[in-house]
Amino acid sequence: PHIPGYRGLIDPDTPKNAKTRRGFDGDEYELVFSDEFNQNGRTFWPGDDPYWEAADIHYWPTGDQEWYDPDGAVTKDGFLVITLSEMDPDINHNLNYRSGMLTSWNKMCFTGGYFEVSLILPGSNEVGGFWPAVWTMGNLARAGYGGTTEGLWPYSYNSCDVGAMPNQTDPNTGAPGPSILTSVSDLSWQPGQRLSRCTCKGEDHPGDKNSDGTYKGRASPEIDILEAYSYEKSATGFASQSLQVAPYDANRQWTTKQGETYQSYTNPGIKTTMNSYHGGNRQQTASFLSTIPTSNCKFRNYWGSQMNYREIKLCNTGVNGYQTWSIGDKPTWTLNNTGIGANSASMIGERLVSNEPMYMILNLGISDTFVPVNKARLNFPAKMLIDYVRVYQPKGRKNVGCSPKDYPTEDYINRHLNAYLNVNITTWAQANQTFPKNSMMDGCSQPTS
């Protein structure tokens, strides 16, 4: 029923012909969430919207040069308009730019399905510097709140082994040894998976449990539907479509076997190639780059990512999860779970296509860590225009919510609200918390099960 002043998960402005879609797997998908952004003058300060909230932070983890301000994201003329502006640092937290970042953290999450966004990118192919992005993260970590991301981002792991340990190193033996751990300027600087399968019984953990009674490995992987940039030498726009994950393969090199662990696709007007960047000591990356059609700077296009997740309970059946990225109605590449399977050299188990409830993030940043910022040629203000956001899931398999029964988050977040609400808490220790004890580092006084 329609309740005046309240909108449900599906925007009434969504066209009828967009209520279902055919997935790349051939199955029928039904709309479970949409926002068409047709109503002018919407704002996204805390409490303004049931599904979105605009950040009021400096996104320091990636060396961003902007302050994200709720005034940087409003609706106008049928779009969500995210504006990146030059600012006087004296009135802008000592930063030269202001922009907007919208997230659905702890408000609207989904597990598996198809996430589609239609947008117009800022800038041009000839000048580099803008960093528009559409991405998702697991709800247990809040983007930009370092205390919550420490030890959770970007893990997607349910094994108890060195992969869950600090620096991916066995605390007793030093395995897998220096030849692996230092081969790429230190394999991992991760502090260890905070909420791992190794967690001792009775320790601080959100749940749920595996069939053997151990805690499920919980965390916050990152899936990038789109990170766009301009490469000035060839005047070409590129879309980076990626999975960020931990722990890492040896040399941070995921298994690349065309037709087996991944598939890239040929589409008219779009060139898709494997990204030579495989991450750093804070994350491993599986990524492809696709050229952005020139028209996308003037006309809207839609981008998507279809995630077919695998429940832990299905591991023994051989049913693999996978993820497919797309531009328009054309898939660009697919990553099968076998591409991030077990790695004997780094002595880790398989990473998973995310089973976590994932929330949506829409932002326009500026940072030399992603692409060199050509300040002399960039034009301000720059606007990222988002026409709509839609989420689809397999018909009859709706799984929407930020704290599902088998992957709960609500109680854990409520127990640690200071870390999730105070952006100045940048480590778990600053929240007056310690990592829970685990069987490999501490031993457990009672069985983990």
Coordinates of C-alpha atoms in Angstrom, one line a residue:
P1 CA 0.0 0.0 0.0
H2 CA 1.1 3.6 -0.6
I3 CA 1.7 5.5 2.6
P4 CA 1.7 9.3 2.1
G5 CA 5.1 10.8 2.8
Y6 CA 6.9 7.4 2.6
R7 CA 8.2 5.5 -0.4
G8 CA 8.9 1.8 -0.5
L9 CA 11.9 0.0 -1.8
I10 CA 10.8 0.5 -5.4
D11 CA 10.4 4.0 -6.6
P12 CA 6.9 4.6 -8.1
D13 CA 8.6 6.5 -10.9
T14 CA 10.4 3.4 -12.2
P15 CA 9.0 2.5 -15.6
K16 CA 6.9 -0.7 -15.8
N17 CA 9.3 -2.2 -18.4
A18 CA 12.1 -1.9 -15.9
K19 CA 10.5 -4.0 -13.2
T20 CA 12.1 -7.2 -14.6
R21 CA 15.2 -8.0 -16.6
R22 CA 16.9 -11.0 -18.1
G23 CA 20.2 -11.8 -16.5
F24 CA 23.4 -12.6 -18.3
D25 CA 22.8 -16.2 -17.0
G26 CA 19.5 -16.3 -18.9
D27 CA 17.4 -16.2 -15.7
E28 CA 14.6 -13.8 -15.0
Y29 CA 15.4 -11.1 -12.4
E30 CA 12.9 -8.9 -10.6
L31 CA 13.3 -5.4 -9.3
V32 CA 13.8 -5.2 -5.5
F33 CA 15.0 -1.6 -5.1
S34 CA 15.1 1.5 -7.3
D35 CA 15.6 5.3 -7.1
E36 CA 14.9 7.4 -10.1
F37 CA 15.8 10.7 -8.5
N38 CA 13.0 12.5 -10.2
Q39 CA 11.8 14.6 -7.3
N40 CA 13.6 17.9 -7.3
G41 CA 15.3 19.3 -4.1
R42 CA 15.9 16.1 -2.2
T43 CA 18.7 16.4 0.3
F44 CA 20.6 13.6 2.1
W45 CA 21.7 15.0 5.5
P46 CA 21.3 12.4 8.3
G47 CA 17.6 11.6 8.7
D48 CA 16.5 13.2 5.4
D49 CA 16.1 9.9 3.4
P50 CA 15.2 6.4 4.3
Y51 CA 17.8 4.8 2.0
W52 CA 20.6 7.2 1.5
E53 CA 22.9 9.4 3.5
A54 CA 25.5 11.9 2.3
A55 CA 28.9 11.7 3.9
D56 CA 30.4 14.6 5.9
I57 CA 34.0 13.5 6.0
H58 CA 37.5 13.7 4.5
Y59 CA 38.1 10.4 2.8
W60 CA 41.7 10.2 3.9
P61 CA 42.4 6.5 3.2
T62 CA 43.0 7.2 -0.6
G63 CA 44.6 10.6 -0.2
D64 CA 41.5 12.5 -1.4
Q65 CA 41.8 16.2 -1.9
E66 CA 38.1 16.9 -1.3
W67 CA 35.8 17.2 1.7
Y68 CA 32.6 15.2 1.2
D69 CA 29.8 17.5 2.3
P70 CA 26.0 16.7 2.2
D71 CA 25.5 19.9 0.2
G72 CA 27.5 18.3 -2.6
A73 CA 24.6 15.8 -3.4
V74 CA 21.1 17.0 -4.3
T75 CA 18.5 16.1 -6.9
K76 CA 17.7 18.4 -9.8
D77 CA 16.0 18.0 -13.2
G78 CA 15.6 14.2 -12.8
F79 CA 19.1 13.5 -11.6
L80 CA 21.1 13.0 -8.5
V81 CA 23.7 15.7 -9.0
I82 CA 27.0 15.3 -7.3
T83 CA 29.1 18.5 -7.6
L84 CA 32.8 18.8 -7.2
S85 CA 33.8 22.4 -6.6
E86 CA 36.9 24.4 -5.9
M87 CA 36.8 25.9 -2.4
D88 CA 38.6 28.3 -0.1
P89 CA 40.4 25.9 2.3
D90 CA 39.8 28.3 5.2
I91 CA 36.1 27.5 5.1
N92 CA 36.5 23.9 3.8
H93 CA 38.4 21.9 6.5
N94 CA 41.7 23.0 5.0
L95 CA 40.9 21.3 1.7
N96 CA 40.8 22.8 -1.8
Y97 CA 37.7 20.9 -3.1
R98 CA 34.3 20.0 -1.9
S99 CA 32.2 17.1 -3.4
G100 CA 29.5 14.6 -2.5
M101 CA 29.4 11.0 -1.5
L102 CA 26.1 9.1 -1.1
T103 CA 25.9 5.7 0.6
S104 CA 23.2 3.4 1.7
W105 CA 25.2 2.0 4.6
N106 CA 23.1 0.3 7.2
K107 CA 19.9 1.5 5.4
M108 CA 19.6 -0.5 2.1
C109 CA 21.8 -3.6 1.4
F110 CA 21.4 -6.6 -0.9
T111 CA 23.0 -10.0 -1.1
G112 CA 23.6 -11.2 -4.7
G113 CA 21.8 -9.9 -7.7
Y114 CA 22.3 -7.2 -10.3
F115 CA 23.2 -3.6 -9.4
E116 CA 22.5 -1.1 -12.3
V117 CA 23.2 2.6 -12.4
S118 CA 22.6 5.1 -15.3
L119 CA 24.8 8.1 -15.2
I120 CA 26.6 10.9 -17.1
L121 CA 30.3 11.3 -16.2
P122 CA 32.0 14.6 -15.5
G123 CA 34.8 16.1 -17.5
S124 CA 36.2 15.0 -20.8
N125 CA 38.5 12.2 -22.2
E126 CA 41.3 14.8 -22.7
V127 CA 41.9 15.9 -19.2
G128 CA 42.7 13.6 -16.2
G129 CA 41.9 14.2 -12.6
F130 CA 38.3 13.4 -11.7
W131 CA 37.5 10.1 -10.0
P132 CA 33.8 9.3 -10.3
A133 CA 32.9 5.9 -8.8
V134 CA 30.0 3.5 -8.2
W135 CA 30.8 0.7 -5.8
T136 CA 29.7 -1.6 -3.0
M137 CA 31.0 -2.7 0.3
G138 CA 30.0 -5.2 3.0
N139 CA 27.8 -3.6 5.7
L140 CA 30.2 -4.5 8.6
A141 CA 32.6 -1.7 7.4
R142 CA 31.6 1.9 6.9
A143 CA 33.5 3.6 4.1
G144 CA 35.8 6.3 5.4
Y145 CA 35.5 5.2 9.0
G146 CA 38.9 3.6 9.5
G147 CA 38.1 2.0 12.9
T148 CA 35.4 -0.1 11.2
T149 CA 37.4 -1.1 8.1
E150 CA 40.5 -2.2 10.0
G151 CA 40.7 -6.0 9.7
L152 CA 37.5 -6.3 7.7
W153 CA 38.2 -4.5 4.4
P154 CA 38.5 -6.1 1.9
Y155 CA 38.4 -9.6 3.2
S156 CA 36.0 -12.2 1.8
Y157 CA 37.2 -15.3 3.6
N158 CA 35.9 -18.3 5.5
S159 CA 39.1 -20.3 6.3
C160 CA 41.2 -20.6 9.4
D161 CA 44.8 -20.4 8.2
V162 CA 47.6 -18.0 7.5
G163 CA 45.3 -16.0 5.3
A164 CA 43.4 -14.7 8.4
M165 CA 46.7 -13.8 10.2
P166 CA 48.5 -10.4 10.4
N167 CA 50.6 -10.0 7.2
Q168 CA 49.4 -13.4 6.1
T169 CA 52.1 -15.0 8.2
D170 CA 51.9 -18.0 10.5
P171 CA 52.6 -16.6 14.0
N172 CA 54.5 -19.7 15.0
T173 CA 56.4 -20.8 11.9
G174 CA 56.7 -17.7 9.8
A175 CA 55.1 -19.6 6.8
P176 CA 54.8 -19.2 3.9
G177 CA 58.3 -17.7 4.2
P178 CA 60.2 -14.7 3.0
S179 CA 60.3 -15.7 -0.7
I180 CA 56.5 -15.3 -0.8
L181 CA 56.0 -12.6 1.8
T182 CA 58.6 -10.1 0.3
S183 CA 58.3 -10.9 -3.4
V184 CA 56.2 -7.9 -4.2
S185 CA 57.5 -5.3 -1.7
D186 CA 55.8 -7.0 1.2
L187 CA 52.8 -9.1 0.2
S188 CA 50.4 -7.9 2.9
W189 CA 50.2 -5.2 5.5
Q190 CA 46.8 -6.4 6.6
P191 CA 46.4 -6.6 10.4
G192 CA 44.7 -9.9 10.0
Q193 CA 41.0 -10.7 9.6
R194 CA 39.4 -9.4 12.7
L195 CA 36.3 -11.6 12.5
S196 CA 37.8 -14.8 11.1
R197 CA 36.8 -18.4 11.3
C198 CA 39.6 -18.8 13.8
T199 CA 37.7 -16.7 16.4
C200 CA 37.5 -18.4 19.8
K201 CA 34.1 -19.3 21.1
G202 CA 32.6 -16.5 23.2
E203 CA 34.7 -13.7 21.7
D204 CA 33.2 -10.6 20.1
H205 CA 31.8 -11.8 16.8
P206 CA 28.6 -10.9 14.8
G207 CA 27.9 -14.6 13.9
D208 CA 26.5 -16.7 12.3
K209 CA 28.2 -20.1 12.5
N210 CA 29.4 -22.7 10.0
S211 CA 28.0 -26.2 10.1
D212 CA 30.9 -27.4 12.2
G213 CA 30.2 -24.8 14.9
T214 CA 33.0 -22.4 14.1
Y215 CA 32.2 -18.8 13.5
K216 CA 31.8 -17.7 9.8
G217 CA 34.6 -15.6 8.5
R218 CA 33.0 -12.1 8.3
A219 CA 34.3 -9.0 6.6
S220 CA 33.7 -6.3 4.0
P221 CA 34.8 -7.0 0.4
E222 CA 34.6 -4.2 -2.2
I223 CA 33.1 -4.5 -5.6
D224 CA 33.7 -1.6 -8.0
I225 CA 31.0 -1.3 -10.6
L226 CA 32.8 1.7 -12.1
E227 CA 35.8 3.8 -11.4
A228 CA 36.3 6.1 -14.3
Y229 CA 39.4 8.1 -15.4
S230 CA 40.8 9.9 -18.4
Y231 CA 44.1 8.9 -19.9
E232 CA 45.5 12.1 -21.5
K233 CA 48.1 10.6 -23.8
S234 CA 45.5 8.9 -25.9
A235 CA 42.5 11.1 -24.9
T236 CA 40.7 8.0 -23.8
G237 CA 38.2 7.5 -21.0
F238 CA 38.5 4.2 -19.1
A239 CA 36.2 2.4 -16.7
S240 CA 38.0 0.2 -14.1
Q241 CA 35.6 -2.6 -13.1
S242 CA 37.1 -4.5 -10.2
L243 CA 36.9 -6.8 -7.1
Q244 CA 39.1 -5.8 -4.1
V245 CA 39.7 -8.8 -1.9
A246 CA 41.9 -10.3 0.9
P247 CA 43.8 -12.4 1.7
Y248 CA 46.2 -12.4 -1.3
D249 CA 47.6 -14.8 -3.8
A250 CA 51.4 -15.1 -4.2
N251 CA 52.6 -12.0 -6.0
R252 CA 49.0 -10.7 -5.6
Q253 CA 48.3 -12.5 -8.9
W254 CA 44.8 -14.0 -9.2
T255 CA 44.4 -17.1 -11.4
T256 CA 43.9 -15.8 -15.0
K257 CA 42.8 -18.6 -17.3
Q258 CA 40.5 -17.3 -20.1
G259 CA 37.3 -19.3 -20.4
E260 CA 38.0 -21.1 -17.0
T261 CA 38.5 -18.6 -14.2
Y262 CA 37.4 -15.5 -16.1
Q263 CA 35.9 -14.4 -19.4
S264 CA 36.3 -11.1 -21.2
Y265 CA 33.9 -10.0 -24.0
T266 CA 34.2 -8.2 -27.3
N267 CA 31.7 -5.4 -27.8
P268 CA 31.3 -2.9 -30.7
G269 CA 32.8 0.4 -29.7
I270 CA 34.2 -0.9 -26.4
K271 CA 37.7 -2.3 -25.9
T272 CA 38.2 -4.4 -22.7
T273 CA 41.6 -5.5 -21.5
M274 CA 43.0 -6.9 -18.3
N275 CA 44.2 -4.3 -15.8
S276 CA 47.9 -4.7 -15.1
Y277 CA 47.3 -3.3 -11.6
H278 CA 46.8 -6.2 -9.2
G279 CA 46.6 -4.2 -6.0
G280 CA 49.0 -3.3 -3.2
N281 CA 49.9 -4.4 0.3
R282 CA 46.4 -3.2 1.5
Q283 CA 44.3 -5.1 -1.0
Q284 CA 44.5 -7.5 -4.0
T285 CA 42.6 -6.4 -7.1
A286 CA 41.1 -8.4 -10.0
S287 CA 40.2 -5.8 -12.6
F288 CA 39.6 -5.1 -16.3
L289 CA 39.6 -1.8 -18.1
S290 CA 37.0 -0.9 -20.7
T291 CA 37.1 2.2 -22.9
I292 CA 34.2 4.5 -22.2
P293 CA 32.1 5.4 -25.3
T294 CA 32.8 9.1 -26.1
S295 CA 29.1 9.9 -26.0
N296 CA 29.0 9.0 -22.3
C297 CA 30.4 12.5 -21.5
K298 CA 27.2 14.0 -23.0
F299 CA 24.6 11.2 -23.0
R300 CA 23.7 8.8 -20.2
N301 CA 24.8 5.2 -20.3
Y302 CA 24.2 2.5 -17.7
W303 CA 26.6 0.3 -15.9
G304 CA 26.1 -2.8 -14.0
S305 CA 27.4 -5.7 -12.0
Q306 CA 25.7 -9.0 -11.6
M307 CA 26.7 -11.0 -8.5
N308 CA 25.7 -14.6 -8.2
Y309 CA 26.9 -15.4 -4.7
R310 CA 27.5 -18.8 -3.3
E311 CA 26.2 -19.7 0.2
I312 CA 28.8 -21.3 2.4
K313 CA 26.5 -24.3 2.8
L314 CA 26.8 -24.9 -0.9
C315 CA 30.6 -25.2 -1.0
N316 CA 30.6 -29.0 -1.1
T317 CA 28.2 -29.1 -4.1
G318 CA 30.7 -27.5 -6.5
V319 CA 28.2 -24.6 -7.3
N320 CA 30.5 -21.7 -8.0
G321 CA 29.7 -18.0 -7.5
Y322 CA 30.6 -15.5 -10.1
Q323 CA 30.4 -11.9 -11.0
T324 CA 29.8 -10.2 -14.4
W325 CA 30.4 -6.5 -15.1
S326 CA 28.7 -4.6 -17.9
I327 CA 28.4 -1.4 -19.9
G328 CA 24.9 -0.9 -21.2
D329 CA 23.4 -4.2 -21.9
K330 CA 26.7 -5.7 -22.9
P331 CA 28.9 -7.7 -20.4
T332 CA 32.5 -6.7 -20.3
W333 CA 34.0 -9.4 -18.1
T334 CA 33.2 -12.2 -15.7
L335 CA 35.2 -13.4 -12.7
N336 CA 34.5 -16.9 -11.6
N337 CA 35.1 -18.0 -8.0
T338 CA 37.9 -20.2 -9.3
G339 CA 39.9 -17.1 -10.2
I340 CA 40.2 -16.4 -6.5
G341 CA 40.4 -20.0 -5.3
A342 CA 42.9 -21.5 -2.9
N343 CA 46.6 -20.6 -3.5
S344 CA 49.1 -23.2 -2.3
A345 CA 52.1 -20.8 -2.6
S346 CA 50.7 -18.2 -0.2
M347 CA 49.1 -21.1 1.8
I348 CA 45.5 -19.6 1.7
G349 CA 42.1 -21.0 1.0
E350 CA 39.5 -19.7 -1.5
R351 CA 38.2 -16.2 -1.4
L352 CA 34.5 -15.9 -2.0
V353 CA 32.2 -13.9 -4.3
S354 CA 30.6 -11.9 -1.5
N355 CA 28.1 -13.5 0.7
E356 CA 27.9 -10.3 2.8
P357 CA 25.0 -7.8 2.6
M358 CA 26.4 -5.1 0.4
Y359 CA 25.6 -1.4 0.4
M360 CA 25.8 1.1 -2.4
I361 CA 28.2 4.0 -2.7
L362 CA 28.1 6.9 -5.3
N363 CA 30.8 9.5 -5.2
L364 CA 33.0 12.0 -7.1
G365 CA 36.5 12.3 -5.8
I366 CA 39.8 13.8 -6.8
S367 CA 43.1 12.2 -5.8
D368 CA 46.5 11.7 -7.4
T369 CA 46.6 8.2 -6.0
F370 CA 44.1 7.1 -8.7
V371 CA 45.0 9.3 -11.7
P372 CA 47.3 12.4 -11.9
V373 CA 45.2 15.5 -11.3
N374 CA 45.7 18.1 -14.1
K375 CA 44.7 21.1 -12.1
A376 CA 45.7 23.5 -14.8
R377 CA 43.1 22.1 -17.3
L378 CA 40.3 20.8 -15.2
N379 CA 37.1 22.8 -15.2
F380 CA 35.1 23.4 -12.1
P381 CA 32.5 22.9 -10.9
A382 CA 32.3 19.3 -12.2
K383 CA 29.0 17.4 -12.0
M384 CA 28.3 13.7 -12.0
L385 CA 24.7 13.1 -13.0
I386 CA 23.0 9.9 -11.9
D387 CA 19.7 9.1 -13.6
Y388 CA 18.7 6.1 -11.6
V389 CA 19.9 3.2 -9.4
R390 CA 18.2 -0.2 -9.6
V391 CA 18.8 -3.5 -7.9
Y392 CA 17.5 -6.8 -9.3
Q393 CA 17.5 -10.3 -7.8
P394 CA 16.6 -13.7 -9.2
K395 CA 12.8 -14.1 -9.2
G396 CA 11.6 -15.6 -6.0
R397 CA 14.9 -15.2 -4.3
K398 CA 14.7 -11.7 -2.8
N399 CA 17.5 -11.1 -0.3
V400 CA 17.4 -7.4 0.7
G401 CA 18.4 -6.0 4.1
C402 CA 21.6 -5.0 6.0
S403 CA 21.4 -7.7 8.6
P404 CA 20.1 -11.0 7.2
K405 CA 19.8 -13.9 9.5
D406 CA 22.7 -15.9 8.1
Y407 CA 25.0 -12.8 7.9
P408 CA 23.8 -10.5 10.7
T409 CA 25.3 -7.1 11.3
E410 CA 22.8 -5.2 13.4
D411 CA 23.8 -6.3 16.9
Y412 CA 27.5 -6.0 16.2
I413 CA 27.2 -2.5 14.8
N414 CA 25.1 -1.4 17.8
R415 CA 27.7 -2.8 20.2
H416 CA 30.3 -0.6 18.6
L417 CA 28.4 2.5 17.5
N418 CA 31.2 4.8 18.5
A419 CA 33.5 3.4 15.8
Y420 CA 30.7 3.5 13.2
L421 CA 29.6 7.1 14.0
N422 CA 32.9 8.8 14.8
V423 CA 35.0 9.3 11.7
N424 CA 38.0 10.5 13.8
I425 CA 38.4 6.9 15.1
T426 CA 40.8 5.5 12.5
T427 CA 41.8 2.2 14.2
W428 CA 39.9 -0.4 16.2
A429 CA 42.1 0.3 19.2
Q430 CA 41.0 4.0 19.2
A431 CA 37.5 2.7 19.7
N432 CA 38.8 1.1 22.9
Q433 CA 38.5 -2.3 21.3
T434 CA 40.8 -5.2 20.7
F435 CA 40.7 -7.9 18.0
P436 CA 39.0 -11.0 19.4
K437 CA 41.2 -13.9 20.4
N438 CA 41.7 -16.6 17.7
S439 CA 42.9 -20.2 17.8
M440 CA 46.1 -19.6 15.7
M441 CA 47.5 -16.6 17.6
D442 CA 46.2 -17.0 21.1
G443 CA 44.9 -20.5 21.5
C444 CA 41.4 -21.0 22.8
S445 CA 40.6 -22.0 26.3
Q446 CA 37.6 -23.9 24.9
P447 CA 37.0 -25.3 21.4
T448 CA 36.0 -22.8 18.8
S449 CA 32.9 -24.9 18.1

